[in-house]
Coordinates of C-alpha atoms in Angstrom, one line a residue:
M1 CA -85.7 -82.0 -76.3
A2 CA -83.8 -83.8 -73.6
D3 CA -85.7 -85.6 -70.9
P4 CA -87.3 -82.7 -69.0
A5 CA -87.1 -84.4 -65.8
R6 CA -83.3 -83.9 -65.9
Y7 CA -83.7 -80.1 -65.7
N8 CA -87.3 -79.1 -65.2
R9 CA -87.8 -77.8 -61.5
R10 CA -91.1 -76.3 -62.2
S11 CA -92.5 -79.5 -63.9
R12 CA -91.6 -81.6 -61.0
H13 CA -93.0 -79.1 -58.6
V14 CA -96.2 -78.9 -60.5
T15 CA -96.7 -82.5 -61.4
E16 CA -95.0 -84.6 -59.0
G17 CA -96.4 -85.5 -55.4
V18 CA -99.8 -84.3 -56.0
A19 CA -101.3 -85.9 -59.0
R20 CA -103.1 -83.2 -61.2
S21 CA -102.5 -80.5 -58.7
P22 CA -104.9 -77.5 -58.7
N23 CA -102.0 -74.9 -59.1
R24 CA -102.0 -76.1 -62.7
S25 CA -105.3 -74.0 -63.1
M26 CA -103.3 -70.9 -62.7
Y27 CA -101.0 -71.9 -65.7
Y28 CA -104.0 -72.5 -67.7
A29 CA -105.2 -69.0 -67.2
M30 CA -102.0 -67.7 -68.7
G31 CA -102.5 -69.7 -71.9
Y32 CA -100.5 -72.9 -71.1
R33 CA -101.6 -76.1 -72.6
E34 CA -100.9 -79.7 -71.5
E35 CA -97.5 -80.1 -73.2
D36 CA -96.2 -77.0 -71.8
F37 CA -95.8 -78.7 -68.4
D38 CA -93.1 -80.6 -69.8
K39 CA -91.1 -77.7 -71.0
P40 CA -88.6 -75.5 -68.9
M41 CA -89.7 -72.3 -67.3
I42 CA -87.4 -69.5 -68.0
G43 CA -87.6 -66.3 -66.0
V44 CA -86.9 -63.0 -67.9
A45 CA -86.2 -60.3 -65.2
N46 CA -86.9 -57.2 -67.0
G47 CA -85.4 -53.9 -65.7
H48 CA -87.2 -51.8 -68.1
S49 CA -87.9 -48.4 -66.6
T50 CA -88.5 -44.8 -67.8
I51 CA -86.8 -43.4 -64.7
T52 CA -83.4 -43.3 -66.6
P53 CA -82.0 -43.5 -70.2
C54 CA -79.8 -46.5 -68.8
N55 CA -83.1 -48.6 -68.6
S56 CA -85.5 -46.8 -71.1
G57 CA -84.3 -49.1 -74.1
L58 CA -84.6 -52.4 -72.2
Q59 CA -88.1 -53.4 -73.3
K60 CA -87.2 -54.4 -76.8
L61 CA -84.4 -56.7 -75.3
A62 CA -87.0 -58.4 -73.2
D63 CA -89.5 -58.8 -76.0
V64 CA -86.8 -60.6 -78.2
A65 CA -85.7 -62.5 -75.1
I66 CA -89.2 -63.7 -74.7
A67 CA -89.7 -64.7 -78.3
T68 CA -86.5 -66.5 -78.5
V69 CA -87.0 -68.5 -75.3
R70 CA -90.4 -69.5 -76.6
E71 CA -88.9 -70.4 -80.0
A72 CA -86.2 -72.6 -78.2
G73 CA -89.0 -74.8 -76.8
A74 CA -89.4 -73.3 -73.2
N75 CA -91.9 -71.0 -71.5
P76 CA -90.8 -67.5 -70.7
Q77 CA -92.3 -65.8 -67.6
V78 CA -91.5 -62.1 -67.4
F79 CA -91.4 -60.1 -64.1
G80 CA -90.1 -56.7 -63.5
T81 CA -86.7 -55.6 -61.3
P82 CA -86.6 -52.0 -60.0
T83 CA -83.9 -49.4 -60.8
I84 CA -82.4 -46.3 -59.3
S85 CA -80.7 -43.8 -61.5
D86 CA -77.3 -43.0 -60.0
G87 CA -76.9 -39.9 -62.4
M88 CA -80.4 -38.6 -61.5
S89 CA -80.0 -39.2 -57.9
M90 CA -76.4 -37.9 -57.5
G91 CA -76.1 -35.1 -54.7
T92 CA -79.7 -35.8 -53.3
E93 CA -81.1 -37.8 -50.5
G94 CA -82.1 -40.3 -53.2
M95 CA -78.5 -41.3 -53.9
K96 CA -78.6 -43.2 -50.6
F97 CA -81.1 -45.6 -52.1
S98 CA -78.5 -46.4 -54.9
L99 CA -76.5 -49.1 -53.2
I100 CA -79.6 -50.4 -51.4
S101 CA -81.3 -51.0 -54.8
R102 CA -78.5 -53.6 -55.6
E103 CA -79.9 -55.7 -52.8
V104 CA -83.3 -55.2 -53.6
I105 CA -82.7 -56.3 -57.1
A106 CA -81.2 -59.4 -56.0
D107 CA -83.7 -60.0 -53.4
C108 CA -86.6 -59.5 -56.2
I109 CA -85.1 -62.0 -58.6
E110 CA -84.2 -64.5 -55.9
T111 CA -88.0 -64.2 -54.6
C112 CA -89.6 -64.6 -58.0
V113 CA -87.4 -67.4 -59.5
N114 CA -87.5 -69.6 -56.5
G115 CA -91.0 -68.6 -55.5
Q116 CA -92.4 -69.8 -58.8
W117 CA -89.8 -72.3 -59.0
M118 CA -88.4 -71.4 -62.5
D119 CA -85.5 -73.5 -64.3
G120 CA -83.5 -70.6 -65.5
V121 CA -83.3 -66.7 -65.8
V122 CA -82.4 -64.5 -68.3
V123 CA -81.5 -61.1 -66.4
I124 CA -81.8 -57.6 -68.3
G125 CA -80.6 -54.2 -66.8
G126 CA -79.0 -51.3 -67.5
C127 CA -78.0 -48.6 -64.7
D128 CA -75.1 -49.3 -62.3
K129 CA -76.7 -51.7 -59.6
N130 CA -78.6 -53.6 -62.2
M131 CA -75.6 -55.7 -62.9
P132 CA -74.3 -56.7 -59.4
G133 CA -77.8 -56.9 -58.1
G134 CA -78.6 -59.4 -61.0
M135 CA -75.4 -61.3 -60.4
I136 CA -75.7 -61.7 -56.7
A137 CA -79.2 -63.2 -57.5
L138 CA -77.8 -65.5 -59.9
A139 CA -74.8 -66.8 -57.7
R140 CA -77.6 -67.2 -54.6
L141 CA -80.0 -68.9 -56.7
N142 CA -77.6 -71.2 -58.5
V143 CA -80.0 -72.2 -61.4
P144 CA -78.9 -71.6 -64.9
G145 CA -78.6 -67.9 -65.8
I146 CA -77.3 -65.3 -67.9
Y147 CA -76.8 -61.6 -67.7
V148 CA -77.9 -59.4 -70.7
Y149 CA -76.7 -55.8 -70.4
G150 CA -78.9 -53.0 -71.8
G151 CA -75.9 -51.6 -73.6
T152 CA -74.0 -48.3 -73.3
I153 CA -75.2 -44.8 -74.4
K154 CA -73.7 -43.2 -77.5
P155 CA -71.3 -40.1 -76.8
G156 CA -72.8 -36.8 -76.8
H157 CA -71.3 -33.8 -78.7
W158 CA -70.8 -30.0 -78.0
K159 CA -68.6 -27.8 -80.4
G160 CA -66.4 -30.8 -81.3
K161 CA -66.0 -32.4 -78.1
D162 CA -67.3 -35.8 -77.2
L163 CA -69.4 -35.6 -73.8
T164 CA -70.6 -38.1 -71.0
I165 CA -72.8 -37.2 -68.0
V166 CA -69.7 -36.9 -66.2
S167 CA -68.9 -33.7 -68.6
A168 CA -72.2 -32.3 -67.1
F169 CA -71.1 -32.7 -63.5
E170 CA -67.4 -31.1 -64.1
A171 CA -69.1 -28.3 -66.0
V172 CA -70.9 -27.2 -62.6
G173 CA -67.4 -26.5 -61.0
E174 CA -66.1 -24.9 -64.4
F175 CA -69.2 -22.4 -64.6
T176 CA -69.1 -21.6 -60.9
A177 CA -65.5 -21.1 -61.1
G178 CA -66.0 -18.6 -64.0
R179 CA -64.1 -20.9 -66.3
M180 CA -67.1 -21.7 -68.6
S181 CA -69.6 -19.4 -70.3
R182 CA -73.3 -19.9 -69.7
E183 CA -73.8 -21.1 -73.5
D184 CA -71.3 -23.7 -73.2
F185 CA -72.6 -25.0 -69.6
E186 CA -76.1 -25.1 -71.0
G187 CA -75.0 -26.7 -74.2
I188 CA -73.0 -29.6 -72.4
E189 CA -76.0 -30.1 -70.0
R190 CA -78.5 -30.6 -72.9
N191 CA -76.3 -32.7 -75.2
A192 CA -74.3 -35.0 -72.7
C193 CA -76.8 -37.7 -73.0
P194 CA -78.0 -38.0 -76.7
S195 CA -79.9 -41.6 -76.6
S196 CA -80.8 -44.3 -74.4
G197 CA -78.3 -46.6 -72.8
S198 CA -75.9 -46.6 -69.8
C199 CA -73.5 -43.8 -69.0
G200 CA -70.6 -44.2 -71.8
G201 CA -67.3 -44.2 -70.0
M202 CA -65.6 -47.0 -68.3
Y203 CA -68.0 -45.9 -65.3
T204 CA -69.6 -48.5 -63.1
A205 CA -72.5 -49.8 -65.4
N206 CA -69.9 -50.4 -68.3
T207 CA -67.2 -51.7 -65.8
M208 CA -69.4 -54.3 -64.4
S209 CA -71.2 -55.3 -67.8
S210 CA -67.5 -55.8 -69.0
S211 CA -66.5 -57.7 -66.3
F212 CA -69.3 -60.2 -66.9
E213 CA -67.8 -61.2 -70.2
A214 CA -64.6 -62.2 -68.3
L215 CA -66.4 -63.8 -65.4
G216 CA -68.0 -65.9 -68.1
M217 CA -71.7 -64.9 -67.5
S218 CA -72.5 -62.9 -70.3
L219 CA -71.6 -63.3 -74.1
L220 CA -68.6 -61.9 -75.7
Y221 CA -68.9 -58.3 -77.3
S222 CA -72.2 -57.8 -75.6
S223 CA -71.1 -55.0 -73.0
T224 CA -69.8 -52.5 -75.3
M225 CA -72.7 -52.5 -77.7
A226 CA -74.6 -49.4 -77.7
N227 CA -78.5 -49.7 -76.8
P228 CA -79.9 -48.1 -79.9
D229 CA -78.0 -50.4 -82.2
D230 CA -79.7 -53.5 -83.8
E231 CA -76.5 -55.7 -82.8
K232 CA -77.8 -55.3 -78.9
V233 CA -81.2 -57.0 -79.8
G234 CA -79.3 -59.8 -81.4
S235 CA -77.2 -60.4 -78.8
A236 CA -80.2 -60.5 -76.3
A237 CA -81.8 -63.2 -78.7
Q238 CA -78.6 -65.1 -78.8
S239 CA -78.1 -64.8 -75.0
A240 CA -81.4 -66.4 -74.5
R241 CA -80.8 -69.2 -76.9
V242 CA -77.7 -70.1 -74.8
L243 CA -79.6 -69.9 -71.6
V244 CA -82.1 -72.5 -72.9
E245 CA -79.0 -74.6 -73.6
A246 CA -77.5 -74.2 -70.4
V247 CA -80.8 -75.3 -68.8
K248 CA -80.9 -78.4 -70.8
R249 CA -77.1 -79.1 -69.8
D250 CA -77.6 -78.0 -66.2
L251 CA -74.8 -75.7 -66.3
K252 CA -75.2 -73.3 -63.2
P253 CA -73.7 -70.0 -62.2
R254 CA -71.8 -71.5 -59.3
D255 CA -69.9 -74.0 -62.0
I256 CA -68.9 -70.7 -63.7
I257 CA -68.5 -68.1 -60.8
T258 CA -65.2 -69.7 -59.2
R259 CA -62.1 -67.8 -57.7
E260 CA -60.3 -68.2 -60.8
S261 CA -63.1 -66.5 -62.7
I262 CA -63.5 -63.7 -60.4
E263 CA -59.8 -63.1 -60.5
N264 CA -60.4 -63.0 -64.4
A265 CA -62.9 -60.2 -64.0
V266 CA -60.9 -58.3 -61.7
A267 CA -58.1 -58.5 -63.8
L268 CA -60.1 -57.2 -66.6
I269 CA -61.2 -54.4 -64.4
M270 CA -57.8 -53.3 -63.9
A271 CA -57.0 -53.4 -67.5
T272 CA -59.8 -51.3 -68.6
G273 CA -59.5 -48.7 -65.9
G274 CA -62.8 -49.8 -64.2
S275 CA -64.9 -48.1 -61.3
T276 CA -64.0 -48.4 -57.7
N277 CA -67.5 -49.7 -57.4
A278 CA -66.4 -52.9 -58.8
V279 CA -64.2 -53.7 -55.6
L280 CA -67.6 -53.3 -53.5
H281 CA -69.7 -55.5 -55.9
Y282 CA -67.2 -58.2 -56.3
L283 CA -66.8 -58.7 -52.7
A284 CA -70.5 -59.1 -52.6
I285 CA -70.7 -61.6 -55.6
A286 CA -68.0 -63.7 -54.1
H287 CA -69.9 -63.7 -51.0
A288 CA -73.0 -64.9 -52.7
A289 CA -71.2 -67.4 -54.8
N290 CA -69.3 -68.7 -51.6
V291 CA -66.0 -67.9 -53.0
E292 CA -63.0 -66.7 -50.8
W293 CA -62.2 -63.1 -52.0
S294 CA -60.9 -60.4 -50.0
L295 CA -59.6 -56.7 -50.4
D296 CA -55.8 -58.3 -50.4
D297 CA -56.9 -60.2 -53.4
F298 CA -57.6 -57.1 -55.2
E299 CA -54.2 -55.6 -54.5
R300 CA -52.7 -58.8 -55.6
V301 CA -54.2 -58.7 -59.0
R302 CA -53.5 -55.0 -59.3
R303 CA -49.8 -55.6 -58.8
K304 CA -49.6 -57.9 -62.1
V305 CA -52.1 -56.4 -64.7
P306 CA -51.4 -53.1 -66.4
V307 CA -53.8 -50.8 -67.6
I308 CA -53.9 -51.0 -71.3
C309 CA -57.3 -49.1 -72.0
N310 CA -57.4 -45.5 -72.7
L311 CA -61.0 -44.9 -71.3
K312 CA -63.0 -42.2 -69.5
P313 CA -62.8 -41.0 -67.0
S314 CA -59.0 -40.7 -66.8
G315 CA -58.6 -41.4 -70.4
Q316 CA -59.8 -40.1 -73.7
Y317 CA -62.4 -42.8 -75.2
V318 CA -65.8 -44.2 -74.4
A319 CA -67.3 -47.7 -74.6
T320 CA -68.4 -47.2 -78.2
D321 CA -64.7 -46.4 -79.1
L322 CA -63.8 -49.6 -77.3
H323 CA -66.3 -51.7 -79.3
Q324 CA -64.9 -50.5 -82.6
A325 CA -61.3 -51.3 -81.5
G326 CA -62.3 -54.8 -80.6
G327 CA -64.1 -54.8 -77.6
I328 CA -63.6 -56.8 -74.3
P329 CA -62.6 -60.0 -76.2
Q330 CA -59.6 -58.1 -77.6
V331 CA -58.6 -56.9 -74.1
M332 CA -59.1 -60.3 -72.8
K333 CA -56.9 -61.9 -75.6
L334 CA -54.2 -59.8 -74.8
L335 CA -54.2 -60.8 -71.2
L336 CA -54.8 -64.3 -72.0
D337 CA -51.6 -64.3 -74.0
A338 CA -49.6 -62.7 -71.4
G339 CA -50.7 -65.2 -68.8
L340 CA -52.9 -63.1 -67.0
L341 CA -56.1 -65.0 -67.3
H342 CA -57.3 -68.3 -66.3
G343 CA -58.4 -69.7 -69.8
G344 CA -59.7 -72.8 -68.5
C345 CA -62.6 -71.2 -66.8
L346 CA -66.0 -72.4 -68.0
T347 CA -68.3 -70.0 -69.5
I348 CA -72.2 -69.8 -69.9
T349 CA -71.9 -71.1 -73.5
G350 CA -70.3 -74.4 -72.0
R351 CA -67.0 -73.6 -73.7
T352 CA -63.8 -72.5 -71.8
L353 CA -62.8 -68.8 -71.9
A354 CA -59.8 -69.7 -74.1
E355 CA -62.0 -71.4 -76.6
E356 CA -64.3 -68.5 -76.7
L357 CA -61.2 -66.3 -77.4
A358 CA -59.6 -68.7 -80.0
D359 CA -60.5 -66.5 -83.0
V360 CA -59.7 -62.9 -81.7
P361 CA -56.6 -61.5 -82.9
S362 CA -53.4 -61.6 -80.8
A363 CA -53.0 -57.9 -81.4
P364 CA -55.2 -54.9 -81.2
P365 CA -56.1 -53.4 -84.5
A366 CA -53.5 -50.5 -86.0
G367 CA -54.3 -47.1 -86.1
Q368 CA -56.2 -46.7 -82.8
D369 CA -55.3 -45.8 -79.4
V370 CA -58.2 -47.1 -77.4
I371 CA -56.6 -50.6 -76.6
R372 CA -52.8 -50.7 -76.0
P373 CA -50.4 -53.8 -76.4
L374 CA -49.0 -54.7 -72.9
D375 CA -45.5 -53.1 -73.8
R376 CA -47.3 -49.7 -74.4
A377 CA -49.4 -49.8 -71.3
L378 CA -50.8 -46.6 -70.0
Y379 CA -49.7 -47.9 -66.6
D380 CA -47.6 -50.7 -65.6
E381 CA -49.9 -51.6 -62.8
G382 CA -53.6 -51.7 -62.0
H383 CA -55.4 -48.2 -60.8
L384 CA -57.6 -49.6 -57.9
A385 CA -55.2 -49.5 -55.0
I386 CA -56.1 -51.0 -51.5
L387 CA -54.9 -48.5 -48.9
K388 CA -54.3 -49.1 -45.2
G389 CA -53.3 -47.3 -42.2
N390 CA -54.8 -46.0 -39.0
L391 CA -57.5 -44.0 -40.9
A392 CA -58.8 -47.3 -42.5
P393 CA -57.3 -50.5 -40.8
D394 CA -59.6 -52.6 -42.4
G395 CA -58.9 -51.0 -45.9
A396 CA -59.9 -48.3 -48.5
V397 CA -60.0 -48.0 -52.0
A398 CA -58.3 -45.4 -54.1
K399 CA -58.3 -44.9 -58.1
I400 CA -54.6 -43.7 -58.8
T401 CA -54.5 -43.4 -62.5
G402 CA -54.5 -39.9 -64.3
L403 CA -52.5 -38.4 -61.4
K404 CA -48.9 -36.9 -61.7
N405 CA -48.3 -37.9 -57.9
P406 CA -50.8 -39.6 -56.0
A407 CA -49.7 -38.6 -52.6
I408 CA -50.5 -35.6 -50.5
T409 CA -50.2 -34.4 -46.7
G410 CA -52.2 -31.5 -45.8
P411 CA -54.9 -30.2 -43.3
A412 CA -58.1 -31.8 -42.9
R413 CA -61.3 -30.2 -44.1
V414 CA -63.9 -32.1 -42.1
F415 CA -67.8 -32.3 -43.4
D416 CA -70.2 -34.7 -41.8
D417 CA -72.6 -34.9 -44.9
E418 CA -72.0 -34.2 -48.6
Q419 CA -74.0 -31.1 -49.0
S420 CA -71.7 -29.0 -46.5
A421 CA -68.8 -29.9 -48.5
M422 CA -70.5 -29.0 -51.8
D423 CA -71.2 -25.8 -50.4
V424 CA -67.8 -24.9 -49.4
I425 CA -66.4 -26.1 -52.5
L426 CA -68.7 -23.9 -54.8
A427 CA -67.9 -20.8 -52.3
N428 CA -64.2 -21.4 -53.4
G429 CA -63.5 -22.3 -49.8
I430 CA -61.2 -25.2 -50.6
R431 CA -57.5 -24.5 -51.3
P432 CA -54.6 -26.4 -53.1
G433 CA -53.1 -28.9 -50.5
D434 CA -56.4 -29.4 -48.5
V435 CA -57.6 -32.9 -47.7
L436 CA -61.4 -33.2 -47.6
V437 CA -62.8 -35.7 -45.2
L438 CA -66.5 -36.6 -45.7
R439 CA -67.8 -39.0 -43.4
Y440 CA -70.9 -40.6 -41.6
L441 CA -71.6 -41.5 -45.3
G442 CA -70.8 -45.4 -45.1
P443 CA -73.2 -48.2 -45.6
K444 CA -74.7 -47.7 -41.8
G445 CA -73.9 -44.2 -41.4
G446 CA -75.2 -42.6 -44.7
P447 CA -77.1 -44.9 -44.8
G448 CA -76.6 -46.6 -48.1
M449 CA -72.9 -45.4 -48.9
P450 CA -73.9 -42.6 -51.3
E451 CA -71.6 -41.6 -54.1
M452 CA -69.4 -38.5 -54.1
L453 CA -69.6 -37.7 -57.8
A454 CA -70.8 -34.0 -57.3
P455 CA -68.1 -32.9 -54.7
T456 CA -65.2 -34.5 -56.9
S457 CA -66.5 -33.2 -60.1
A458 CA -66.8 -29.9 -58.6
L459 CA -63.2 -30.2 -57.6
I460 CA -62.2 -31.2 -61.1
G461 CA -64.2 -28.3 -62.5
K462 CA -62.5 -25.7 -60.4
G463 CA -59.0 -27.1 -61.3
L464 CA -58.3 -28.7 -57.9
G465 CA -58.3 -32.4 -58.8
E466 CA -54.5 -32.8 -58.9
S467 CA -53.9 -30.6 -55.6
V468 CA -56.7 -31.7 -53.2
G469 CA -57.4 -34.9 -51.7
L470 CA -60.6 -36.5 -50.6
I471 CA -61.5 -39.1 -48.3
T472 CA -64.9 -40.7 -47.5
D473 CA -66.4 -43.8 -45.9
G474 CA -68.9 -43.4 -48.9
R475 CA -68.4 -44.3 -52.4
F476 CA -67.5 -42.7 -55.6
S477 CA -69.0 -42.9 -59.0
G478 CA -67.2 -44.7 -61.7
G479 CA -66.8 -41.3 -63.3
T480 CA -64.8 -39.9 -60.6
W481 CA -61.1 -39.4 -60.9
G482 CA -58.7 -37.2 -58.8
M483 CA -56.7 -38.0 -55.5
V484 CA -59.6 -39.8 -53.9
V485 CA -60.0 -42.4 -51.4
G486 CA -63.4 -44.2 -50.7
H487 CA -64.9 -47.3 -48.7
V488 CA -63.1 -46.3 -45.8
S489 CA -63.6 -49.1 -43.1
P490 CA -64.6 -49.2 -40.3
E491 CA -66.8 -46.3 -41.1
A492 CA -67.4 -43.3 -38.9
Y493 CA -70.9 -44.5 -37.6
E494 CA -69.1 -47.7 -36.3
G495 CA -66.5 -45.6 -34.5
G496 CA -63.7 -46.0 -37.2
T497 CA -60.8 -43.3 -36.9
I498 CA -62.5 -41.3 -39.6
A499 CA -64.9 -40.3 -37.1
L500 CA -62.2 -38.8 -34.9
V501 CA -60.6 -36.5 -37.3
R502 CA -60.8 -32.9 -36.5
E503 CA -60.5 -29.6 -38.7
G504 CA -57.0 -28.8 -39.4
D505 CA -55.3 -32.3 -38.5
S506 CA -52.5 -33.4 -40.7
V507 CA -53.7 -36.1 -43.1
T508 CA -51.7 -38.2 -45.6
I509 CA -52.7 -40.2 -48.7
D510 CA -49.9 -42.0 -50.4
A511 CA -50.7 -44.5 -53.0
H512 CA -46.9 -45.2 -53.5
Q513 CA -46.8 -46.7 -49.8
L514 CA -50.5 -47.6 -50.0
L515 CA -51.0 -45.4 -47.0
I516 CA -54.0 -43.5 -45.6
Q517 CA -52.8 -42.1 -42.2
L518 CA -54.2 -39.6 -39.6
N519 CA -51.0 -37.9 -38.3
V520 CA -52.2 -37.5 -34.7
P521 CA -50.4 -39.3 -31.8
E522 CA -51.9 -42.5 -30.6
D523 CA -52.5 -41.0 -27.1
E524 CA -54.5 -38.2 -28.4
L525 CA -56.7 -40.4 -30.8
A526 CA -57.5 -42.7 -27.3
R527 CA -58.8 -39.6 -25.9
R528 CA -60.8 -38.5 -28.7
R529 CA -62.1 -42.3 -29.1
A530 CA -63.0 -42.5 -25.5
A531 CA -65.3 -39.3 -25.9
W532 CA -67.1 -40.3 -29.1
V533 CA -70.6 -41.0 -29.1
Q534 CA -72.3 -42.8 -31.9
P535 CA -74.7 -40.4 -33.4
A536 CA -78.6 -41.4 -33.7
P537 CA -79.3 -43.5 -36.7
R538 CA -80.8 -40.8 -39.7
Y539 CA -83.6 -43.3 -40.5
T540 CA -85.5 -45.4 -38.0
R541 CA -88.0 -46.9 -40.2
G542 CA -88.1 -48.2 -44.0
V543 CA -85.8 -49.6 -46.2
L544 CA -83.0 -47.2 -45.4
A545 CA -83.2 -48.3 -41.8
K546 CA -83.5 -52.1 -42.6
F547 CA -80.3 -51.7 -44.7
A548 CA -78.4 -49.9 -42.0
K549 CA -79.4 -52.6 -39.6
L550 CA -78.4 -55.7 -41.7
T551 CA -75.5 -54.3 -43.9
S552 CA -71.8 -55.4 -43.4
S553 CA -68.9 -53.1 -43.9
A554 CA -67.7 -52.0 -47.1
S555 CA -64.6 -54.2 -46.5
K556 CA -66.9 -57.1 -46.7
G557 CA -69.1 -55.9 -49.6
A558 CA -71.8 -54.1 -47.7
V559 CA -73.9 -57.3 -48.1
T560 CA -77.2 -57.9 -46.3
D561 CA -77.1 -61.7 -45.9

């Protein structure tokens, strides 16, 4: 093994400065021997949890990572990280803890790795916020690290139709609209999630894990493997081996996470039709890595990268289908050959992205429609548009794929919370042409910026996805599609224009013009602004209150540091 003094933070901490430091006794209690003090200590941040199927299959990955680290001549040290199930908390007060869990996960990993002076870390996670939380931590720490995604769930089936968790949410709207039988409603509910693994479409978990391959911080093909399959265990073992080698070479996250590699990740997100949440999370990852990256950069990349993957929620297929068609490496090879990726970016293997992709075919496999060649793209430009206007002078995010006409002007239907909107939607109180405005749901106002999957899915289920707009300072699930605009900044709680909208006001969403506009004269808006009073905070103690006090705006990634 190479000279440990070159890479072993823990060994220097324990043995230098204080000869035979008494804290060595604590290590002996865990089975260390004298020679172990010359080995690197590798943290294994284990997100295993029975809270959600996304994380219930992670222990086997942690076990193989631990064994492999030890076989590679290092000392594994395991610690836990929490998770919140977005799918289970959706539509409840618990959803407000989802984004906050991203920060808690990052803080947990940073605290354990730095507090115990670890030399590297394998981060293992599954549900949506596990990925950005882990990557924020890796960027902050800047000790060698690798991300191991728990893997996708396999699709459910009901009467010959593939299902995902979003199928169940949309079924609520269809059932209440009288468009679905109770048999089918219950059949979908019971069969949508057939195994362990994260939600199967190109929703937030699969979006973030896929982008980590392009970022260079995860192994190729790892993001589209199904959690129940043996290849996922093999990939976790290989990830641990690669991480130990990275520790020996002192290859750190900020050597890999650069402006160019973030652009690669965002290009991949656009090409695959990924989640709006990726915008929020990459702003935060860039912040943690000290990389300049803004909302305008997303729009710059969107304009040059087409959508070439036919994936749910706005397409037909799921992540396991993408894996069979060549996975993320096949998508990246198409983008690289078209000059849409920076091939010289370093990856965690020590090789460049172009070197990693050298053996990937230049054309997708024949006989499949999951990955399209660029000359047959589903959309000529990316799908995550940054809209601005007097309703969102600092920006907002719209997903514009899957719509025949991504523009609407209509009367505002105003709600200061999610449940009030749901009640009206389910009671058939929303009409084609309406524009729902859901506010006081931003990072500070929610607090926690909850996702609006329940209202958007109910609209889809009632057949209103193409004819009704929805604007919010909250977020959307990666499973959301329709005429929706989220992350409105400044948020209502901070006195943004969205706080001044009144029932019946004319509102315009126009993705062609990248416009989100409240069609009210400026002098009237000035009167409303002068009369506006910030509401009392919904929480005054605990983690929600702390987040509300610390968080930045959505346009800056809703970061707390």
